[in-house]
Structure formats: C-alpha cells, structure tokens
PDB file of C-alpha atoms in Angstrom:
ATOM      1  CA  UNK A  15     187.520  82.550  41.270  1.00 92.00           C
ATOM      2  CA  UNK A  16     184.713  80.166  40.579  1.00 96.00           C
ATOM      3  CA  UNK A  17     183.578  79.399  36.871  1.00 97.00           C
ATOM      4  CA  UNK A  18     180.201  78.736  35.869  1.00 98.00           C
ATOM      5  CA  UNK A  19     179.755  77.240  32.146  1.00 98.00           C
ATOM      6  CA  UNK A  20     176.736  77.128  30.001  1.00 98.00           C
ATOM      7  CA  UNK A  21     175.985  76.269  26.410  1.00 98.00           C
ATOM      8  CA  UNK A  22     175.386  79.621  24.672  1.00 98.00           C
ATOM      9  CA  UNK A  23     172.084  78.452  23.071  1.00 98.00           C
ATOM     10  CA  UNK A  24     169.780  75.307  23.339  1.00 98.00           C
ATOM     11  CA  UNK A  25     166.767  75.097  21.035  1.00 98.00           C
ATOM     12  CA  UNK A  26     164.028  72.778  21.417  1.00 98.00           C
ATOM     13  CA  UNK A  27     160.462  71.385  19.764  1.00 98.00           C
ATOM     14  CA  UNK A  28     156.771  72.788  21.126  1.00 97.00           C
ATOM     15  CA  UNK A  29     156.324  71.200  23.437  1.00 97.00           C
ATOM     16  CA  UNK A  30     159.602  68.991  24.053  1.00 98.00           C
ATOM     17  CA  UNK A  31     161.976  69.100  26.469  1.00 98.00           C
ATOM     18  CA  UNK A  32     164.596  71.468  26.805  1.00 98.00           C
ATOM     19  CA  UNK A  33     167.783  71.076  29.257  1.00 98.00           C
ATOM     20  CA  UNK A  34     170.022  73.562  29.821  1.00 98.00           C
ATOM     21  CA  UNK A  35     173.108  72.568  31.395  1.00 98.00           C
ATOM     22  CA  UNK A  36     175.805  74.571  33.977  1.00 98.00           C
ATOM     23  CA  UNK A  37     179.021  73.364  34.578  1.00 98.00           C
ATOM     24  CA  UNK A  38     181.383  73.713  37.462  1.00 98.00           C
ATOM     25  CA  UNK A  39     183.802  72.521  39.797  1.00 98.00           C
ATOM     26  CA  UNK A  40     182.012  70.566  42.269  1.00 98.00           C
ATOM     27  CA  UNK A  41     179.167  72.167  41.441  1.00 98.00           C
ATOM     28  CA  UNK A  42     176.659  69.331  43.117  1.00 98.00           C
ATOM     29  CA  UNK A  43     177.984  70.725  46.890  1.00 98.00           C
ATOM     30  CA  UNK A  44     176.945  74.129  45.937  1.00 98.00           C
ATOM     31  CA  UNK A  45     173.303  75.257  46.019  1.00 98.00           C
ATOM     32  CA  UNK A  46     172.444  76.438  42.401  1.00 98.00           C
ATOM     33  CA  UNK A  47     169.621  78.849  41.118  1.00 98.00           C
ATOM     34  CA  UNK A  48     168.346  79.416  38.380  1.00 98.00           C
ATOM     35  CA  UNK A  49     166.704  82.625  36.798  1.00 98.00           C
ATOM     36  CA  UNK A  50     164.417  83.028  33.305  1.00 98.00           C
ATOM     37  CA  UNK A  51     165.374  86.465  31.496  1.00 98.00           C
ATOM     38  CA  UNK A  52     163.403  87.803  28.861  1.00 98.00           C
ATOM     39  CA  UNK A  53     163.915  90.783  26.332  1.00 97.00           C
ATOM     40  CA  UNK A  54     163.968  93.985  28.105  1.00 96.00           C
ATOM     41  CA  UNK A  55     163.028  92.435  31.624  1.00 98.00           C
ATOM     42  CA  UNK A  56     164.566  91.901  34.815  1.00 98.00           C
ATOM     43  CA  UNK A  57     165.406  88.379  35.846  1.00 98.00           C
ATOM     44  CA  UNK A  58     162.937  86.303  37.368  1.00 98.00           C
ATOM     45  CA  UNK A  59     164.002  83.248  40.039  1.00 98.00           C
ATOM     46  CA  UNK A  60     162.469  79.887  38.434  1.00 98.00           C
ATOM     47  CA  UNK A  61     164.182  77.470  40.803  1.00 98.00           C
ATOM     48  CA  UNK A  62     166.089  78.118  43.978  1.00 98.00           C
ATOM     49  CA  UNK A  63     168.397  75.312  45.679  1.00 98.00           C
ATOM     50  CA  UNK A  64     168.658  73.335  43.094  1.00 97.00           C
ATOM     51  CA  UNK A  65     165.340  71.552  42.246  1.00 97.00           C
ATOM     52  CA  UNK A  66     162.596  73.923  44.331  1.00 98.00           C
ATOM     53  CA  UNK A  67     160.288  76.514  42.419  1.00 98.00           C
ATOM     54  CA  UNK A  68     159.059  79.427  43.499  1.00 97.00           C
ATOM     55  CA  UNK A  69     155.311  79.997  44.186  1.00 96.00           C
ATOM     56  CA  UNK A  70     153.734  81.114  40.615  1.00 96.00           C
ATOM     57  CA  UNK A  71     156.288  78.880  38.442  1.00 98.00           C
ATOM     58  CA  UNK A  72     154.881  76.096  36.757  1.00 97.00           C
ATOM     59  CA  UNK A  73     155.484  72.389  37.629  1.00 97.00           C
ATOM     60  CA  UNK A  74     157.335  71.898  33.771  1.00 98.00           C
ATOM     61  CA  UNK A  75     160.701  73.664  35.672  1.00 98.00           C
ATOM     62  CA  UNK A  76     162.461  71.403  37.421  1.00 98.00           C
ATOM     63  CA  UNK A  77     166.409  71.533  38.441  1.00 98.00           C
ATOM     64  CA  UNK A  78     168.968  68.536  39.233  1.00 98.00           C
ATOM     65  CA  UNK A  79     172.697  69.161  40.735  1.00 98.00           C
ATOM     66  CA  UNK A  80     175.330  66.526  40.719  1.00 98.00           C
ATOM     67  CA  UNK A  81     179.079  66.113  40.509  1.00 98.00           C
ATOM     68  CA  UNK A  82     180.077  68.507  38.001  1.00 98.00           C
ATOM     69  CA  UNK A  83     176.643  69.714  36.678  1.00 98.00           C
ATOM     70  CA  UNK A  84     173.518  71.208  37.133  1.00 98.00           C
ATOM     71  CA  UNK A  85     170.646  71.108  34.898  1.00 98.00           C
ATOM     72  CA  UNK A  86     167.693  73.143  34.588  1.00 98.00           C
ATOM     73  CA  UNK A  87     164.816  71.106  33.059  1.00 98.00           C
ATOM     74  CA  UNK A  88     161.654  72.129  31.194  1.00 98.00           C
ATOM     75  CA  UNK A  89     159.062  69.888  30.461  1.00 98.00           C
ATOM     76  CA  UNK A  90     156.206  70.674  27.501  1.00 98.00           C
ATOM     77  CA  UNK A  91     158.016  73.774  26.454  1.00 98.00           C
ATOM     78  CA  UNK A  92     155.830  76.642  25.329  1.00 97.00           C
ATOM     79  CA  UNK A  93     156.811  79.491  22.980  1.00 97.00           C
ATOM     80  CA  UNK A  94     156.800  81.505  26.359  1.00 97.00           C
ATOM     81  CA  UNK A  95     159.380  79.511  27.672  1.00 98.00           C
ATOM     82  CA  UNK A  96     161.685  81.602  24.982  1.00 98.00           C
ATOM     83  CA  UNK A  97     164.347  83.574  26.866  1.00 98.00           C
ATOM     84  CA  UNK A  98     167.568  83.373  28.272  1.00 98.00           C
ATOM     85  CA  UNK A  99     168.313  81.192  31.615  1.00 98.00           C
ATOM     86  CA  UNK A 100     170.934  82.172  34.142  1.00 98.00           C
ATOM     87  CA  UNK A 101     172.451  79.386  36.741  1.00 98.00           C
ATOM     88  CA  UNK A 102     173.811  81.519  39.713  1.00 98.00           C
ATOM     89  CA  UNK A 103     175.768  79.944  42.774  1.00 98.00           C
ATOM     90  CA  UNK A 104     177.561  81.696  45.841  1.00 97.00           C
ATOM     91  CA  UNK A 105     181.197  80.886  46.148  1.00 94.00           C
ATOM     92  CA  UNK A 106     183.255  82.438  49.015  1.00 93.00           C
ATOM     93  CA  UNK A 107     181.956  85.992  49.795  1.00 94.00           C
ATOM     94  CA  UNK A 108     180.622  86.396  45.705  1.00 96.00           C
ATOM     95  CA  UNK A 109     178.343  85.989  43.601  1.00 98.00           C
ATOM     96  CA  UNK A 110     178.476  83.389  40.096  1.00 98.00           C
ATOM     97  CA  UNK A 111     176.672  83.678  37.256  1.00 98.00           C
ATOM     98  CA  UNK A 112     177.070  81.782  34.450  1.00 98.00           C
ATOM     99  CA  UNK A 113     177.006  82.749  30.304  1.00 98.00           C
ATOM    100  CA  UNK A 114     173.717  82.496  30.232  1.00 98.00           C
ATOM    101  CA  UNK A 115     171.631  80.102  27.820  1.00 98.00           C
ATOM    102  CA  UNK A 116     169.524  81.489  25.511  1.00 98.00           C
ATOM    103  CA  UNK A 117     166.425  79.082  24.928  1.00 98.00           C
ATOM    104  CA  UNK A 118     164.970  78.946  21.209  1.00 98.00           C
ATOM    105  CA  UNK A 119     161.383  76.963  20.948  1.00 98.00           C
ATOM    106  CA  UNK A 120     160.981  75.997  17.627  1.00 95.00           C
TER     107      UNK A 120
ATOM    108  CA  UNK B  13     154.785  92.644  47.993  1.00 80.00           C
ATOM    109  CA  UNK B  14     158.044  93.847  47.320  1.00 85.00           C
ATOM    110  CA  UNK B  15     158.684  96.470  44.514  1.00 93.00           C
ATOM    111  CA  UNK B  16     162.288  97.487  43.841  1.00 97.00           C
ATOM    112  CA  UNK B  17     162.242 100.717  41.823  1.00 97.00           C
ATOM    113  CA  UNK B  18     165.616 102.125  40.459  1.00 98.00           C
ATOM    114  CA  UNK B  19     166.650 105.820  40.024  1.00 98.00           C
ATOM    115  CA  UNK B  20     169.585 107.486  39.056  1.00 98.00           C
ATOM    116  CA  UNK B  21     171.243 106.261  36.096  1.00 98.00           C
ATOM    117  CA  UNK B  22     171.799 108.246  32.793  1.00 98.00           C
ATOM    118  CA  UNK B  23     175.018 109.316  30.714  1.00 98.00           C
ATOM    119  CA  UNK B  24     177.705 110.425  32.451  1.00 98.00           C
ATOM    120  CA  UNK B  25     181.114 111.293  30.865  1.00 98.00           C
ATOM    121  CA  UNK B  26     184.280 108.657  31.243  1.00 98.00           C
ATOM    122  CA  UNK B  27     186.098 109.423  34.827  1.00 97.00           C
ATOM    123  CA  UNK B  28     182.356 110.888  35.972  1.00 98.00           C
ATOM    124  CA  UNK B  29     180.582 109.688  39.174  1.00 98.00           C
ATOM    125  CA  UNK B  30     176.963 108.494  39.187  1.00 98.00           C
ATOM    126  CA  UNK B  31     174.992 107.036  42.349  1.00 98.00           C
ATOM    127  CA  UNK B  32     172.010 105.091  41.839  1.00 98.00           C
ATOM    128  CA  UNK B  33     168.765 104.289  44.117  1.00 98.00           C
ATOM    129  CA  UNK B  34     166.728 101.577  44.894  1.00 98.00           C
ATOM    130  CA  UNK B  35     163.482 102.247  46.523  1.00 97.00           C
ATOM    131  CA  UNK B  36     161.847  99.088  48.488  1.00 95.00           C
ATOM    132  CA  UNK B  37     157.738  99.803  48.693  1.00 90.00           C
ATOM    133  CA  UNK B  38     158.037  96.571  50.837  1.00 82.00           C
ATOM    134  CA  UNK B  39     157.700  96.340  54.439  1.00 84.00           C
ATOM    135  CA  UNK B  40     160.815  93.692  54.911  1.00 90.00           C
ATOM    136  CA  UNK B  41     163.500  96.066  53.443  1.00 95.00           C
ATOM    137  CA  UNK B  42     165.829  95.846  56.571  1.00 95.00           C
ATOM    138  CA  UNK B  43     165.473  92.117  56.903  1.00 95.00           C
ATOM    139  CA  UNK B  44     167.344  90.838  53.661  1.00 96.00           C
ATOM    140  CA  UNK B  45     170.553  91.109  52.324  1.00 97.00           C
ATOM    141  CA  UNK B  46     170.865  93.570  49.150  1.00 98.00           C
ATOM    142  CA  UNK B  47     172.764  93.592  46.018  1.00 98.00           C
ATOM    143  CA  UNK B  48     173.639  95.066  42.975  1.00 98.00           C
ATOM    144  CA  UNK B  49     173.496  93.232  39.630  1.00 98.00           C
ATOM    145  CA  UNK B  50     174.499  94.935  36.356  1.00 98.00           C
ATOM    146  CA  UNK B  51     174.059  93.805  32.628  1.00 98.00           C
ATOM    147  CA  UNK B  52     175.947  95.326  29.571  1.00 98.00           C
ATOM    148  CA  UNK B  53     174.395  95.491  26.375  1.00 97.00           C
ATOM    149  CA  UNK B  54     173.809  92.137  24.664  1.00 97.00           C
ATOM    150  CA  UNK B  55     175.633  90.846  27.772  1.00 98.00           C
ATOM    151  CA  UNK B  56     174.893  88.304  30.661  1.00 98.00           C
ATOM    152  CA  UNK B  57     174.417  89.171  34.161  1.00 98.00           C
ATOM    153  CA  UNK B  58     177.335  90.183  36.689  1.00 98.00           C
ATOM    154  CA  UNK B  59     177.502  90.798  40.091  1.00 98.00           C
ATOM    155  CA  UNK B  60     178.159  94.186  41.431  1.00 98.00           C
ATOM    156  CA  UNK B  61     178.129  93.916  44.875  1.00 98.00           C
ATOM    157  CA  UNK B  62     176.253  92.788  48.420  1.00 98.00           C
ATOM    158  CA  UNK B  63     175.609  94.340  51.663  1.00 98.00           C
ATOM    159  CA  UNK B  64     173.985  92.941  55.043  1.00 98.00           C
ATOM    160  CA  UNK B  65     170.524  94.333  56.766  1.00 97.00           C
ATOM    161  CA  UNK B  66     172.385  96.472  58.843  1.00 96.00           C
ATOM    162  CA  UNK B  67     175.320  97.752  56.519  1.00 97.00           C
ATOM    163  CA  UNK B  68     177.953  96.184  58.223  1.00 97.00           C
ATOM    164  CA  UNK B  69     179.539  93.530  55.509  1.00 97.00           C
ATOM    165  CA  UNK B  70     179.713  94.737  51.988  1.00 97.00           C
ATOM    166  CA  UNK B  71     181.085  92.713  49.364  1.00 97.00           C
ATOM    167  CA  UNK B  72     182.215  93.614  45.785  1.00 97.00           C
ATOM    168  CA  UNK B  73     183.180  91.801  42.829  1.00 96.00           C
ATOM    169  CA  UNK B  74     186.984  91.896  42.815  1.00 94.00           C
ATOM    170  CA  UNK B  75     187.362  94.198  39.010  1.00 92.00           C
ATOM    171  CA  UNK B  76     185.140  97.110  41.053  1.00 90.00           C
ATOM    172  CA  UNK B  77     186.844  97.138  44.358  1.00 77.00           C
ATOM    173  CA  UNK B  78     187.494 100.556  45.299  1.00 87.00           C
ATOM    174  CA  UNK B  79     185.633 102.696  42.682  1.00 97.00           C
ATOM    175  CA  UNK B  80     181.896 101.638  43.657  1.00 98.00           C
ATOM    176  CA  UNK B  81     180.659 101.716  46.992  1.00 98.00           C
ATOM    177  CA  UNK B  82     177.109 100.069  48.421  1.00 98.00           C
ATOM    178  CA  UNK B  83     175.398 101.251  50.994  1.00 98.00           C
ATOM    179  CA  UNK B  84     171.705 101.621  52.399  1.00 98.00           C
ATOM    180  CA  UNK B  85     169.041 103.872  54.500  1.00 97.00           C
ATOM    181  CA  UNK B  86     166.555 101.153  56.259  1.00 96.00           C
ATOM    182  CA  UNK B  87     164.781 104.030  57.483  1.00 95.00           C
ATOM    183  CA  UNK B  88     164.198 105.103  53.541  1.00 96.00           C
ATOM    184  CA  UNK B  89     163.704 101.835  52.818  1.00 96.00           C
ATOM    185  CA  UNK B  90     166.682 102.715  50.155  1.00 97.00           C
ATOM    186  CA  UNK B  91     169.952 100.246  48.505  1.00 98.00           C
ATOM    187  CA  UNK B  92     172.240 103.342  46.792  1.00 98.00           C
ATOM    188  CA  UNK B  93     175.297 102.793  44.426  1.00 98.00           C
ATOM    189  CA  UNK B  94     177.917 105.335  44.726  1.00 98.00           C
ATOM    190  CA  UNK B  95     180.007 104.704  41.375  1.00 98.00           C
ATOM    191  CA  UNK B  96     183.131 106.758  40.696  1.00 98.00           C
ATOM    192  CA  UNK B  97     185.862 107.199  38.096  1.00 97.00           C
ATOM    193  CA  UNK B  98     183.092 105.718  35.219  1.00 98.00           C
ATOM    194  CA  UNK B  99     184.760 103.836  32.403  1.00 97.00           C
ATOM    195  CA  UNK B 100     182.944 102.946  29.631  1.00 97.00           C
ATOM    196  CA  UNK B 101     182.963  99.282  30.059  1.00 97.00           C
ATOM    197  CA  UNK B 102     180.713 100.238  33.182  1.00 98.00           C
ATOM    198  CA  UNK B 103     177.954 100.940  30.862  1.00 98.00           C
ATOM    199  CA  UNK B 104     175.080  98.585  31.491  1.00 98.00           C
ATOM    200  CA  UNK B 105     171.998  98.291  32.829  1.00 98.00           C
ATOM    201  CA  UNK B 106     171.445  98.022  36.754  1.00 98.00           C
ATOM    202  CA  UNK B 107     169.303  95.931  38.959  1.00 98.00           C
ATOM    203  CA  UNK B 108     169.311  96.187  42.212  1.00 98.00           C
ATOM    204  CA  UNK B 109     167.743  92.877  44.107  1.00 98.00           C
ATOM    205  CA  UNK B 110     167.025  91.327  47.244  1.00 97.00           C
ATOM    206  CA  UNK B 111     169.078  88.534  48.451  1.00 96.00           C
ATOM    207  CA  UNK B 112     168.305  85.662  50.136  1.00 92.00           C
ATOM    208  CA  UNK B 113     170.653  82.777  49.483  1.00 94.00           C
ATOM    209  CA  UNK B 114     169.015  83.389  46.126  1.00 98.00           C
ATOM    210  CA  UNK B 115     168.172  86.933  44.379  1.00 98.00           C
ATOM    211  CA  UNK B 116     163.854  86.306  44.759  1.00 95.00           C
ATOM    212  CA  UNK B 117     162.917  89.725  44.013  1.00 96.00           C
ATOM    213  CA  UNK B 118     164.492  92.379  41.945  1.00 98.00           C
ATOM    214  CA  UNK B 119     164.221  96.171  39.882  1.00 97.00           C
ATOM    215  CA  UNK B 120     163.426  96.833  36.700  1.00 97.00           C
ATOM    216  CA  UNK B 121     167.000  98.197  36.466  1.00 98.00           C
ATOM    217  CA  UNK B 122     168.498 101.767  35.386  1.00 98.00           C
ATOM    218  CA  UNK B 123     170.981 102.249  31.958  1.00 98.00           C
ATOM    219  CA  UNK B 124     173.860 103.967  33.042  1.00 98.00           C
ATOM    220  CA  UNK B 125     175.754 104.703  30.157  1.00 98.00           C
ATOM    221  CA  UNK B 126     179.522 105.869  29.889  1.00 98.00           C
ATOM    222  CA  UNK B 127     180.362 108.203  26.383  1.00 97.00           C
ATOM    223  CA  UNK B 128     181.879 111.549  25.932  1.00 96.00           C
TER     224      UNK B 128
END
C-alpha cells in the first residue's frame, strides 16, 4: 500500500509562512490534494492537483509536488489559517491520506 | 449547490449492523463518483470506500472488505453505508463526499459509535 507522511504539527508567526510538507514514494507523478480541517468541521478542498485552488480559497494557498514531496504553502498566515491540513493522493483503486498536520499560528 | 446531509449513525452494540445515508440536495448526484470517509476520535481521516455514478465499481479500503458495503439510489439522490459485524475500532465519525479526482464537496458527517 501507498504511504503518505506528514509532520504531526507545524507552527508558524502572524502572518509568516507556514509549509506543511507530505512525503511519499514518487509522490511528484501523483496528483496531490490538499484539504483544511477545522474543529468539529468537515474537510474543506484548498488545493486540488497539486498547485490549483478552488474558487473561494484565497491566493496565500499555494501547493508544489516534486520527487519525493509535496508541499502545501501558506503565505501571510492568519489566526484562521489554524487547523489541521490533510494531503490526499489516489494510488491503485484507493484512496491516501496522510497523518494530517495540525497548523499552530502563533 | 451541492449539500451532502448524513443520517443514520448512533450507538450500536459490538457485532451490531448500522447503515448510514447521504442525501445529495444537488442536481449532479448521478454524475460523480461517491465515497465514504470516516474519522475516529482525535484521529485523521481514512478512506472507507468508493463507488461509480452508476454502481457498478465499488472499492473498499482493504481492513473493511467484506463487512461494509456501498451502494446508491440516483433516483433518491442517496450514497448508503451498509456496515455489519461493528467493532469498536469502527467508531468514528462519517462523511460521505463527492469525488472527483479530488473529494470537492462533502457532509457534515454522522458519529457512529461502537460500546456495549
């Protein structure tokens, strides 16, 4: 089966950057998505295919994929940027999700 | 828009069955691929299972194989989740979502929880 690795928390400055990292086998020939969850919430998509956003998420997410690794980037982050991030890639007939990251703005 | 609305989850004794519902108030319900997602408390997210518009592929995450099934009603509009022989690792809350290559839209999930 196909692992997906994350770092189990990232913490960043208002209004710094924050990266949040997902590891994996090849990962850069596999289209990655990423998804913001808050407490008590569903999921919500924040990039899709790597490095597009969905209509209604702001211009500071952005998403790379290469080799190994994909990153989820995000730019000026706010205190509601505060939740936990998901990468998620399909791999032969299933679903991946990673750990999960949870983001602390400080 | 799309609204997934879950139904159908609650506490259910270990061995029990449970089957869950997803309601789409959409109009593009039998155009997408559907899944199920669950999350156990304090948990990440893991992948139930998958079926195609028309019901005819279903795919399962390989630890659930043969003791949940996925199906749907395109007429209703409806995703279900038959789950049998309930252990209580399968507690967890349940999202059901629409699948493109990505999951775009998804439910405010159901807790299902397992406990004598």
């Amino acid at each position: 089966s196909y692992d997906l690795t994350q770092p189990l928390s990232v913490s960043v400055a208002l209004g710094q950057t924050a990266t949040v990292t997902c590891g994996g086998k090849n990962i850069g020939r596999k289209n990655v998505h990423w998804y913001q969850q808050k407490p008590g919430q569903a999921p919500v998509l924040v990039i899709y295919t790597d490095n597009n956003r969905p209509s209604g998420i702001p211009e500071r997410f952005s998403g790379s994929n290469s080799g190994n690794t994909a990153t989820l980037t995000i730019s000026r982050a706010q205190a509601g940027d505060e939740a936990d991030y998901y990468c998620h890639v399909w791999d032969s007939n299933t679903e991946v999700f990673g750990g999960g990251t949870k983001l602390t703005v400080l | 828009e799309v609204q997934l609305v879950e139904s159908g989850g609650g506490l259910v004794q270990p061995g029990g069955s449970l089957r869950l519902s997803c309601a789409d108030s959409g109009l593009t319900f039998s155009s997408y691929w559907m899944s199920w997602v669950r999350q156990a408390p304090g948990k990440g997210l893991e992948w139930v299972a998958n079926i195609k518009q028309d019901g005819s592929e279903k795919y399962y995450v390989d630890s659930l194989k043969g003791r949940f099934t996925i199906s749907r009603d395109n007429a209703k509009n409806s995703l279900y989740l038959q789950m049998n022989s309930l252990r209580a690792e399968d507690t967890a809350v349940y999202f059901c979502a629409r699948k493109d290559i990505y999951f775009d839209f998804w439910g405010q999930g159901t807790l299902v929880t397992v406990s004598s």
